[in-house]
CSV table of C-alpha atoms in Angstrom, one decimal:
chain,number,residue,atom,x,y,z
A,1,MET,CA,61.5,-10.5,-5.6
A,2,ILE,CA,58.8,-13.0,-4.8
A,3,ALA,CA,56.3,-11.8,-2.1
A,4,ILE,CA,55.5,-15.2,0.0
A,5,GLU,CA,51.6,-15.3,0.6
A,6,TRP,CA,50.9,-16.2,4.0
A,7,ASP,CA,47.2,-17.1,5.5
A,8,GLY,CA,45.6,-15.2,7.3
A,9,LEU,CA,42.2,-16.9,6.7
A,10,THR,CA,41.8,-20.6,7.8
A,11,ASP,CA,38.3,-21.0,6.9
A,12,ARG,CA,38.0,-22.6,3.6
A,13,GLU,CA,34.9,-21.1,2.2
A,14,ARG,CA,36.6,-17.5,2.8
A,15,TYR,CA,38.1,-17.9,-0.4
A,16,ASN,CA,37.1,-18.5,-3.6
A,17,ASP,CA,36.5,-22.0,-5.7
A,18,TRP,CA,39.2,-21.5,-8.2
A,19,TYR,CA,41.3,-20.2,-5.2
A,20,ARG,CA,40.6,-23.4,-3.0
A,21,THR,CA,41.5,-25.5,-6.1
A,22,GLU,CA,44.4,-24.6,-7.1
A,23,ARG,CA,45.7,-24.5,-3.1
A,24,ASP,CA,44.3,-28.1,-3.0
A,25,ARG,CA,45.9,-29.0,-5.7
A,26,LEU,CA,49.3,-27.8,-4.6
A,27,SER,CA,48.5,-29.8,-1.2
A,28,ASP,CA,47.9,-32.5,-2.9
A,29,LEU,CA,50.7,-33.0,-4.7
A,30,ALA,CA,53.1,-32.5,-1.8
A,31,ARG,CA,50.8,-34.6,0.3
A,32,ASP,CA,51.3,-37.4,-2.4
A,33,THR,CA,54.7,-36.9,-2.6
A,34,ASP,CA,54.7,-36.1,-6.0
A,35,TRP,CA,57.4,-33.9,-6.4
A,36,SER,CA,58.0,-33.5,-10.2
A,37,GLY,CA,54.7,-31.9,-10.2
A,38,LEU,CA,54.9,-29.9,-7.0
A,39,PHE,CA,58.1,-28.6,-8.4
A,40,THR,CA,56.1,-27.9,-11.9
A,41,GLU,CA,53.0,-25.9,-9.6
A,42,LEU,CA,56.1,-23.5,-7.4
A,43,GLY,CA,57.7,-22.5,-10.6
A,44,ARG,CA,54.1,-21.2,-11.6
A,45,HIS,CA,53.1,-20.0,-8.2
A,46,PRO,CA,56.5,-19.6,-6.0
A,47,GLU,CA,55.0,-17.6,-4.0
A,48,ARG,CA,53.0,-20.1,-1.9
A,49,VAL,CA,55.8,-22.4,-1.2
A,50,SER,CA,54.6,-22.2,2.4
A,51,LEU,CA,51.1,-22.2,2.0
A,52,PRO,CA,49.1,-25.0,3.9
A,53,ARG,CA,46.0,-26.7,2.2
A,54,PRO,CA,43.1,-23.8,3.2
A,55,GLY,CA,41.1,-25.3,6.8
A,56,SER,CA,43.6,-28.3,7.6
A,57,ARG,CA,44.5,-28.8,10.7
A,58,SER,CA,47.8,-30.0,10.8
A,59,GLY,CA,48.8,-26.8,8.6
A,60,PHE,CA,51.7,-28.7,6.5
A,61,ALA,CA,52.8,-26.4,3.9
A,62,PRO,CA,54.8,-28.1,1.2
A,63,LEU,CA,58.3,-28.2,3.2
A,64,HIS,CA,56.4,-30.2,5.9
A,65,GLN,CA,55.2,-32.7,3.5
A,66,ALA,CA,58.5,-33.2,2.4
A,67,ALA,CA,59.7,-34.2,5.5
A,68,TRP,CA,56.9,-36.3,7.0
A,69,ASN,CA,56.9,-38.5,4.1
A,70,GLY,CA,61.2,-38.8,4.2
A,71,ALA,CA,61.8,-37.1,1.0
A,72,GLY,CA,65.3,-37.1,-0.3
A,73,LEU,CA,67.4,-34.3,0.5
A,74,ALA,CA,67.5,-32.9,-3.4
A,75,SER,CA,63.4,-32.4,-2.7
A,76,ILE,CA,63.8,-31.1,1.0
A,77,HIS,CA,66.6,-28.6,-0.5
A,78,ARG,CA,64.8,-27.9,-4.1
A,79,VAL,CA,61.5,-26.3,-1.5
A,80,THR,CA,64.0,-24.5,0.3
A,81,ARG,CA,65.5,-23.0,-2.1
A,82,VAL,CA,61.9,-22.1,-3.3
A,83,LEU,CA,61.6,-20.6,0.0
A,84,TRP,CA,64.9,-18.7,-0.4
A,85,MET,CA,64.3,-17.3,-3.9
A,86,SER,CA,61.1,-14.9,-1.7
A,87,ASN,CA,64.4,-12.7,-1.4
A,88,GLN,CA,65.7,-12.8,-5.0
A,89,GLU,CA,64.3,-11.0,-8.2
A,90,GLU,CA,63.3,-14.1,-9.9
A,91,VAL,CA,63.0,-18.0,-9.7
A,92,PRO,CA,65.7,-20.2,-11.0
A,93,ALA,CA,65.1,-21.9,-14.3
A,94,ASP,CA,65.7,-25.7,-12.1
A,95,LEU,CA,63.0,-24.7,-9.9
A,96,ARG,CA,60.3,-24.1,-13.2
């Protein structure tokens, strides 16, 4: 089972540099509509599917970015499948 990460902190400075860098990368991929890169990253860290950029006022996670940026249904479906997989044993190969 995948344990989804949820933010308990909203202050960027409370996180380590390496973690902020990884989280910013995930947020940048979603913001820039780089769905291929996003799904590669979510394949490595599916537990981060619901995380916004640390310190973000919008609180937009990858699914919010997909909807906001008018992603196709296929991309939105893949993001929601990662969320669904949080209740499953492992991420399917097609999401890695």
